C-alpha positions as a LaTeX table, in Angstrom:
\begin{tabular}{lrrr}
\hline
Residue & $x$ (\AA) & $y$ (\AA) & $z$ (\AA) \\
\hline
Met1 & $-45.86$ & $-220.90$ & $-13.43$ \\
Tyr2 & $-46.41$ & $-218.21$ & $-15.86$ \\
Ser3 & $-48.71$ & $-218.13$ & $-19.17$ \\
Tyr4 & $-47.89$ & $-215.84$ & $-21.88$ \\
Tyr5 & $-50.91$ & $-214.19$ & $-23.35$ \\
Gly6 & $-53.07$ & $-217.09$ & $-22.81$ \\
Pro7 & $-56.88$ & $-217.34$ & $-23.32$ \\
Ile8 & $-57.92$ & $-214.87$ & $-20.61$ \\
Ser9 & $-55.41$ & $-212.33$ & $-21.19$ \\
Thr10 & $-56.22$ & $-212.45$ & $-24.81$ \\
Glu11 & $-59.78$ & $-212.25$ & $-24.16$ \\
Leu12 & $-59.24$ & $-209.13$ & $-22.01$ \\
Tyr13 & $-57.03$ & $-207.51$ & $-24.44$ \\
Asp14 & $-59.54$ & $-207.91$ & $-27.08$ \\
Phe15 & $-62.28$ & $-206.52$ & $-24.85$ \\
Thr16 & $-59.98$ & $-203.66$ & $-23.88$ \\
Lys17 & $-58.33$ & $-202.97$ & $-27.18$ \\
Pro18 & $-60.69$ & $-203.53$ & $-30.04$ \\
Val19 & $-59.70$ & $-203.42$ & $-33.80$ \\
Gly20 & $-59.08$ & $-200.10$ & $-34.70$ \\
His21 & $-58.45$ & $-198.82$ & $-31.05$ \\
Ser22 & $-55.82$ & $-196.19$ & $-31.32$ \\
Ile23 & $-53.41$ & $-195.82$ & $-28.38$ \\
Asn24 & $-52.36$ & $-192.42$ & $-27.90$ \\
Gly25 & $-52.49$ & $-191.98$ & $-31.80$ \\
Asp26 & $-50.45$ & $-194.85$ & $-32.74$ \\
Ile27 & $-52.59$ & $-196.09$ & $-35.80$ \\
Glu28 & $-52.99$ & $-192.58$ & $-37.35$ \\
Tyr29 & $-49.26$ & $-191.58$ & $-36.80$ \\
Tyr30 & $-48.20$ & $-195.15$ & $-38.27$ \\
Leu31 & $-50.76$ & $-194.73$ & $-41.28$ \\
His32 & $-49.04$ & $-191.43$ & $-42.08$ \\
Arg33 & $-45.67$ & $-192.54$ & $-41.97$ \\
Leu34 & $-46.49$ & $-195.52$ & $-44.20$ \\
Thr35 & $-48.26$ & $-193.37$ & $-46.83$ \\
Gly36 & $-46.75$ & $-194.48$ & $-50.30$ \\
Thr37 & $-45.67$ & $-197.79$ & $-49.10$ \\
Asn38 & $-46.52$ & $-200.09$ & $-52.01$ \\
Gly39 & $-44.63$ & $-203.17$ & $-50.98$ \\
Lys40 & $-45.22$ & $-205.78$ & $-48.17$ \\
Ile41 & $-45.34$ & $-204.68$ & $-44.58$ \\
Leu42 & $-44.81$ & $-207.08$ & $-41.58$ \\
Glu43 & $-46.13$ & $-206.15$ & $-38.16$ \\
Ala44 & $-43.85$ & $-207.77$ & $-35.68$ \\
Gly45 & $-45.81$ & $-208.63$ & $-32.46$ \\
Val46 & $-49.13$ & $-208.42$ & $-34.05$ \\
Gly47 & $-51.12$ & $-209.75$ & $-31.21$ \\
Ser48 & $-54.70$ & $-210.13$ & $-32.14$ \\
Gly49 & $-54.86$ & $-207.50$ & $-34.91$ \\
Arg50 & $-55.79$ & $-204.17$ & $-33.23$ \\
Phe51 & $-53.25$ & $-202.45$ & $-35.54$ \\
Leu52 & $-53.11$ & $-204.77$ & $-38.42$ \\
Ile53 & $-56.31$ & $-204.93$ & $-39.43$ \\
Pro54 & $-56.65$ & $-201.13$ & $-39.95$ \\
Leu55 & $-53.77$ & $-201.30$ & $-42.37$ \\
Leu56 & $-55.33$ & $-204.08$ & $-44.30$ \\
Glu57 & $-58.68$ & $-201.91$ & $-44.33$ \\
Lys58 & $-56.66$ & $-199.13$ & $-45.82$ \\
Gly59 & $-55.33$ & $-201.37$ & $-48.69$ \\
Phe60 & $-51.50$ & $-202.12$ & $-47.31$ \\
Asp61 & $-50.43$ & $-205.35$ & $-48.13$ \\
Ala62 & $-49.61$ & $-206.22$ & $-44.48$ \\
Glu63 & $-48.72$ & $-209.61$ & $-42.63$ \\
Gly64 & $-48.00$ & $-210.22$ & $-39.06$ \\
Ile65 & $-45.98$ & $-212.54$ & $-36.96$ \\
Asp66 & $-46.46$ & $-213.34$ & $-33.12$ \\
Tyr67 & $-45.38$ & $-215.66$ & $-30.48$ \\
Ser68 & $-48.77$ & $-216.43$ & $-28.96$ \\
Pro69 & $-51.18$ & $-218.79$ & $-30.58$ \\
Glu70 & $-54.19$ & $-217.47$ & $-28.60$ \\
Met71 & $-53.55$ & $-214.03$ & $-29.88$ \\
Leu72 & $-53.12$ & $-215.33$ & $-33.74$ \\
Ala73 & $-56.03$ & $-217.40$ & $-33.39$ \\
Ser74 & $-58.21$ & $-214.31$ & $-32.48$ \\
Cys75 & $-56.35$ & $-212.37$ & $-35.19$ \\
Arg76 & $-57.53$ & $-214.88$ & $-37.78$ \\
Lys77 & $-61.07$ & $-215.01$ & $-36.42$ \\
Arg78 & $-61.31$ & $-210.92$ & $-36.52$ \\
Cys79 & $-59.95$ & $-210.93$ & $-40.15$ \\
Ala80 & $-62.44$ & $-213.66$ & $-41.25$ \\
Glu81 & $-65.48$ & $-211.65$ & $-40.00$ \\
Arg82 & $-64.30$ & $-209.02$ & $-42.08$ \\
Gly83 & $-63.27$ & $-210.83$ & $-45.09$ \\
Leu84 & $-59.79$ & $-209.80$ & $-44.79$ \\
Pro85 & $-56.69$ & $-212.10$ & $-45.64$ \\
Ala86 & $-54.72$ & $-213.29$ & $-42.63$ \\
Arg87 & $-51.46$ & $-213.94$ & $-43.34$ \\
Leu88 & $-49.85$ & $-214.53$ & $-40.20$ \\
Tyr89 & $-47.10$ & $-216.43$ & $-38.60$ \\
Glu90 & $-46.20$ & $-217.95$ & $-35.25$ \\
Gly91 & $-42.80$ & $-217.48$ & $-34.21$ \\
Asn92 & $-39.95$ & $-215.93$ & $-32.03$ \\
Leu93 & $-38.96$ & $-212.42$ & $-33.19$ \\
Asn94 & $-35.28$ & $-213.30$ & $-32.35$ \\
Asn95 & $-34.94$ & $-216.28$ & $-34.64$ \\
Phe96 & $-37.82$ & $-215.92$ & $-37.36$ \\
Ser97 & $-37.12$ & $-216.92$ & $-40.83$ \\
Leu98 & $-40.05$ & $-215.95$ & $-43.33$ \\
His99 & $-39.86$ & $-216.42$ & $-47.26$ \\
Ser100 & $-41.02$ & $-212.76$ & $-47.82$ \\
Lys101 & $-39.01$ & $-209.47$ & $-47.99$ \\
Tyr102 & $-40.85$ & $-206.14$ & $-46.63$ \\
Glu103 & $-40.76$ & $-202.59$ & $-47.31$ \\
Ala104 & $-41.60$ & $-201.87$ & $-43.88$ \\
Val105 & $-41.38$ & $-203.62$ & $-40.46$ \\
Val106 & $-43.32$ & $-202.02$ & $-37.63$ \\
Met107 & $-43.62$ & $-202.46$ & $-33.84$ \\
Pro108 & $-46.08$ & $-200.03$ & $-32.31$ \\
Thr109 & $-46.89$ & $-199.15$ & $-28.80$ \\
Gly110 & $-43.70$ & $-200.59$ & $-27.21$ \\
Ser111 & $-44.12$ & $-204.13$ & $-28.21$ \\
Phe112 & $-40.24$ & $-204.44$ & $-28.84$ \\
Cys113 & $-39.64$ & $-203.72$ & $-25.09$ \\
Leu114 & $-41.24$ & $-207.14$ & $-24.29$ \\
Ile115 & $-38.04$ & $-208.67$ & $-25.51$ \\
Glu116 & $-36.22$ & $-209.16$ & $-22.11$ \\
Gln117 & $-32.83$ & $-210.18$ & $-23.09$ \\
Ser118 & $-30.51$ & $-207.73$ & $-24.62$ \\
Lys119 & $-29.05$ & $-210.47$ & $-26.76$ \\
Glu120 & $-32.57$ & $-211.75$ & $-28.13$ \\
Ala121 & $-33.24$ & $-208.02$ & $-28.91$ \\
Ile122 & $-30.45$ & $-207.60$ & $-31.12$ \\
Asp123 & $-31.10$ & $-210.90$ & $-32.56$ \\
Ala124 & $-34.67$ & $-209.91$ & $-33.37$ \\
Leu125 & $-33.71$ & $-206.43$ & $-34.84$ \\
Thr126 & $-31.15$ & $-208.38$ & $-36.85$ \\
Cys127 & $-33.87$ & $-210.80$ & $-38.09$ \\
Ile128 & $-35.91$ & $-207.85$ & $-39.19$ \\
Tyr129 & $-32.74$ & $-206.18$ & $-40.92$ \\
His130 & $-32.61$ & $-209.27$ & $-43.07$ \\
His131 & $-36.29$ & $-209.33$ & $-43.89$ \\
Leu132 & $-36.20$ & $-205.87$ & $-45.17$ \\
Val133 & $-35.52$ & $-205.05$ & $-48.75$ \\
Pro134 & $-32.61$ & $-202.62$ & $-49.52$ \\
Gly135 & $-33.94$ & $-199.12$ & $-48.69$ \\
Gly136 & $-36.90$ & $-200.74$ & $-46.50$ \\
Arg137 & $-37.77$ & $-198.98$ & $-43.27$ \\
Leu138 & $-38.03$ & $-200.22$ & $-39.64$ \\
Ile139 & $-40.50$ & $-198.25$ & $-37.61$ \\
Val140 & $-40.51$ & $-199.14$ & $-33.77$ \\
Asp141 & $-41.66$ & $-197.66$ & $-30.72$ \\
Leu142 & $-39.71$ & $-197.80$ & $-27.24$ \\
Leu143 & $-41.27$ & $-197.01$ & $-23.89$ \\
Leu144 & $-39.54$ & $-195.31$ & $-20.89$ \\
Pro145 & $-40.59$ & $-196.27$ & $-17.19$ \\
Leu146 & $-41.37$ & $-192.67$ & $-16.10$ \\
Gln147 & $-44.48$ & $-193.57$ & $-13.91$ \\
Trp148 & $-42.80$ & $-196.69$ & $-12.41$ \\
Arg149 & $-43.56$ & $-197.05$ & $-8.76$ \\
Thr150 & $-42.26$ & $-200.42$ & $-7.16$ \\
Gly151 & $-44.70$ & $-202.20$ & $-5.09$ \\
Glu152 & $-47.48$ & $-200.45$ & $-6.57$ \\
Ile153 & $-50.86$ & $-202.87$ & $-6.74$ \\
Ser154 & $-53.93$ & $-201.87$ & $-8.90$ \\
Thr155 & $-56.96$ & $-204.08$ & $-9.50$ \\
Ser156 & $-59.42$ & $-203.47$ & $-12.21$ \\
Tyr157 & $-62.82$ & $-205.05$ & $-13.07$ \\
Tyr158 & $-64.21$ & $-205.75$ & $-16.64$ \\
Gln159 & $-67.85$ & $-206.79$ & $-17.11$ \\
Leu160 & $-67.98$ & $-208.92$ & $-20.29$ \\
Ser161 & $-71.53$ & $-209.84$ & $-20.13$ \\
Asp162 & $-74.43$ & $-210.13$ & $-17.59$ \\
Thr163 & $-72.83$ & $-213.02$ & $-16.23$ \\
Glu164 & $-69.19$ & $-212.94$ & $-17.00$ \\
Gly165 & $-66.13$ & $-210.57$ & $-16.14$ \\
Ile166 & $-62.37$ & $-210.52$ & $-15.83$ \\
Val167 & $-60.59$ & $-209.10$ & $-12.63$ \\
Leu168 & $-57.08$ & $-207.93$ & $-13.43$ \\
Glu169 & $-54.43$ & $-207.45$ & $-10.62$ \\
Ser170 & $-51.18$ & $-205.83$ & $-11.61$ \\
Lys171 & $-48.25$ & $-205.55$ & $-9.19$ \\
Ser172 & $-45.12$ & $-203.41$ & $-10.00$ \\
Val173 & $-42.51$ & $-206.03$ & $-8.65$ \\
Glu174 & $-39.14$ & $-204.65$ & $-9.39$ \\
Met175 & $-37.02$ & $-202.08$ & $-11.22$ \\
Asp176 & $-33.35$ & $-203.11$ & $-12.27$ \\
Trp177 & $-31.64$ & $-200.27$ & $-13.30$ \\
Ile178 & $-28.25$ & $-202.25$ & $-14.17$ \\
Lys179 & $-30.35$ & $-204.40$ & $-16.67$ \\
Gln180 & $-32.69$ & $-201.90$ & $-17.62$ \\
Thr181 & $-35.75$ & $-203.77$ & $-17.04$ \\
Thr182 & $-39.02$ & $-203.55$ & $-15.05$ \\
Leu183 & $-41.11$ & $-206.51$ & $-13.92$ \\
Thr184 & $-44.71$ & $-206.48$ & $-13.37$ \\
Val185 & $-46.76$ & $-209.69$ & $-12.50$ \\
Leu186 & $-50.51$ & $-209.56$ & $-13.91$ \\
Lys187 & $-53.01$ & $-211.90$ & $-12.24$ \\
Tyr188 & $-56.24$ & $-212.57$ & $-14.46$ \\
Glu189 & $-59.23$ & $-214.33$ & $-12.85$ \\
Lys190 & $-62.33$ & $-214.97$ & $-15.03$ \\
Trp191 & $-65.70$ & $-215.14$ & $-13.05$ \\
Lys192 & $-69.15$ & $-216.48$ & $-14.17$ \\
Ser193 & $-72.26$ & $-215.97$ & $-12.20$ \\
Gly194 & $-70.23$ & $-214.92$ & $-9.17$ \\
Lys195 & $-67.78$ & $-218.13$ & $-9.41$ \\
Leu196 & $-64.20$ & $-218.26$ & $-10.21$ \\
Val197 & $-63.83$ & $-220.25$ & $-13.39$ \\
Asp198 & $-60.30$ & $-219.82$ & $-14.29$ \\
Thr199 & $-57.16$ & $-217.92$ & $-13.72$ \\
Glu200 & $-53.76$ & $-216.87$ & $-15.49$ \\
Leu201 & $-50.62$ & $-215.47$ & $-13.87$ \\
Gln202 & $-48.30$ & $-213.57$ & $-16.47$ \\
Arg203 & $-44.79$ & $-212.28$ & $-15.97$ \\
Phe204 & $-44.67$ & $-209.02$ & $-17.71$ \\
Pro205 & $-41.09$ & $-207.70$ & $-18.08$ \\
Leu206 & $-40.28$ & $-204.49$ & $-20.06$ \\
Arg207 & $-36.72$ & $-203.54$ & $-21.08$ \\
Trp208 & $-35.86$ & $-199.70$ & $-21.85$ \\
Tyr209 & $-33.19$ & $-198.14$ & $-23.70$ \\
Gly210 & $-31.44$ & $-194.88$ & $-24.03$ \\
Ile211 & $-31.90$ & $-192.90$ & $-27.42$ \\
Glu212 & $-28.14$ & $-193.11$ & $-28.17$ \\
Glu213 & $-27.88$ & $-196.74$ & $-27.00$ \\
Phe214 & $-30.55$ & $-197.69$ & $-29.15$ \\
Gln215 & $-29.27$ & $-195.80$ & $-32.16$ \\
Gln216 & $-26.04$ & $-197.07$ & $-31.86$ \\
Ile217 & $-27.40$ & $-200.79$ & $-31.56$ \\
Leu218 & $-29.37$ & $-199.86$ & $-34.97$ \\
Lys219 & $-26.04$ & $-198.57$ & $-36.58$ \\
Asn220 & $-23.80$ & $-201.89$ & $-35.55$ \\
Ile221 & $-26.70$ & $-204.04$ & $-37.20$ \\
Gly222 & $-26.30$ & $-202.19$ & $-40.29$ \\
Phe223 & $-29.06$ & $-199.47$ & $-40.30$ \\
Ser224 & $-28.71$ & $-195.93$ & $-41.36$ \\
Asn225 & $-30.84$ & $-192.65$ & $-41.54$ \\
Ile226 & $-31.87$ & $-193.16$ & $-38.09$ \\
Thr227 & $-34.20$ & $-190.67$ & $-36.61$ \\
Cys228 & $-36.54$ & $-190.32$ & $-33.66$ \\
Ser229 & $-39.58$ & $-188.76$ & $-32.59$ \\
Ala230 & $-41.64$ & $-188.32$ & $-29.16$ \\
Glu231 & $-45.05$ & $-188.98$ & $-28.66$ \\
Tyr232 & $-46.58$ & $-189.78$ & $-32.21$ \\
Ile233 & $-45.29$ & $-186.13$ & $-33.25$ \\
His234 & $-42.97$ & $-186.62$ & $-36.38$ \\
Asn235 & $-39.61$ & $-184.75$ & $-35.61$ \\
Lys236 & $-40.49$ & $-183.90$ & $-32.01$ \\
Lys237 & $-37.35$ & $-184.34$ & $-30.12$ \\
Pro238 & $-37.48$ & $-186.60$ & $-27.18$ \\
Ser239 & $-37.01$ & $-184.93$ & $-23.83$ \\
Ile240 & $-36.82$ & $-186.06$ & $-20.26$ \\
Glu241 & $-40.69$ & $-186.16$ & $-20.18$ \\
Ser242 & $-41.06$ & $-188.11$ & $-23.31$ \\
Gly243 & $-42.58$ & $-191.62$ & $-22.33$ \\
Leu244 & $-42.48$ & $-192.91$ & $-25.68$ \\
Val245 & $-40.15$ & $-192.60$ & $-28.69$ \\
Thr246 & $-40.45$ & $-193.50$ & $-32.10$ \\
Phe247 & $-37.37$ & $-195.01$ & $-34.30$ \\
Glu248 & $-37.24$ & $-194.81$ & $-37.96$ \\
Ala249 & $-34.35$ & $-196.65$ & $-39.47$ \\
Ile250 & $-33.12$ & $-197.79$ & $-43.15$ \\
Arg251 & $-31.64$ & $-200.89$ & $-44.43$ \\
Lys252 & $-28.69$ & $-200.23$ & $-46.56$ \\
\hline
\end{tabular}
């Protein structure tokens, strides 16, 4: 019934989040935190390259992995247009196996929260841990649902050209306080010359974590030197108003 980052959602993502588009300062923050990194970097949940390509343009040895073939195809195209290497892998984060080891693995802007099941999230962090060199770093963002309103519906219109556009309807379906998840359903409609030509329906769950809870998960996997900062300000302590928290952790 549902698609997962299919052609229409990928097209809209590329339109609204072009290469180098910084979301609340994430690109600038990560570039600063990665200063001095000489080894390989892996972006887990690379999408269509909004974040990866600026790393490559700054000279970092960066690769990406994602579950969506449509997103990866867009990323390859964008890299080719810029003459950049596209070392990309298709796979699930909870069971991937790559030949390389990395000095850093990054997951900006809440991508990790898309992993709905807690076991799969732990498996993903474990995979990441084993793909880091000793002393390698994980940098990952978590989102908190501060603005959630169950039942809220919003509709947005995006004009792609003189004849084409996409309509996006977003409905906040439910919040599960026990499982610590929210569920949004996204409906995409592609229009051309006033006629509906294609649609997609996407289930969009997000899982959130308490700060101490996530720190303990990282410790149990084997990470050490765990720190967290709020709103892309290094060493800013998270508060009840923090909608985004960035964790850094080291593989022993």
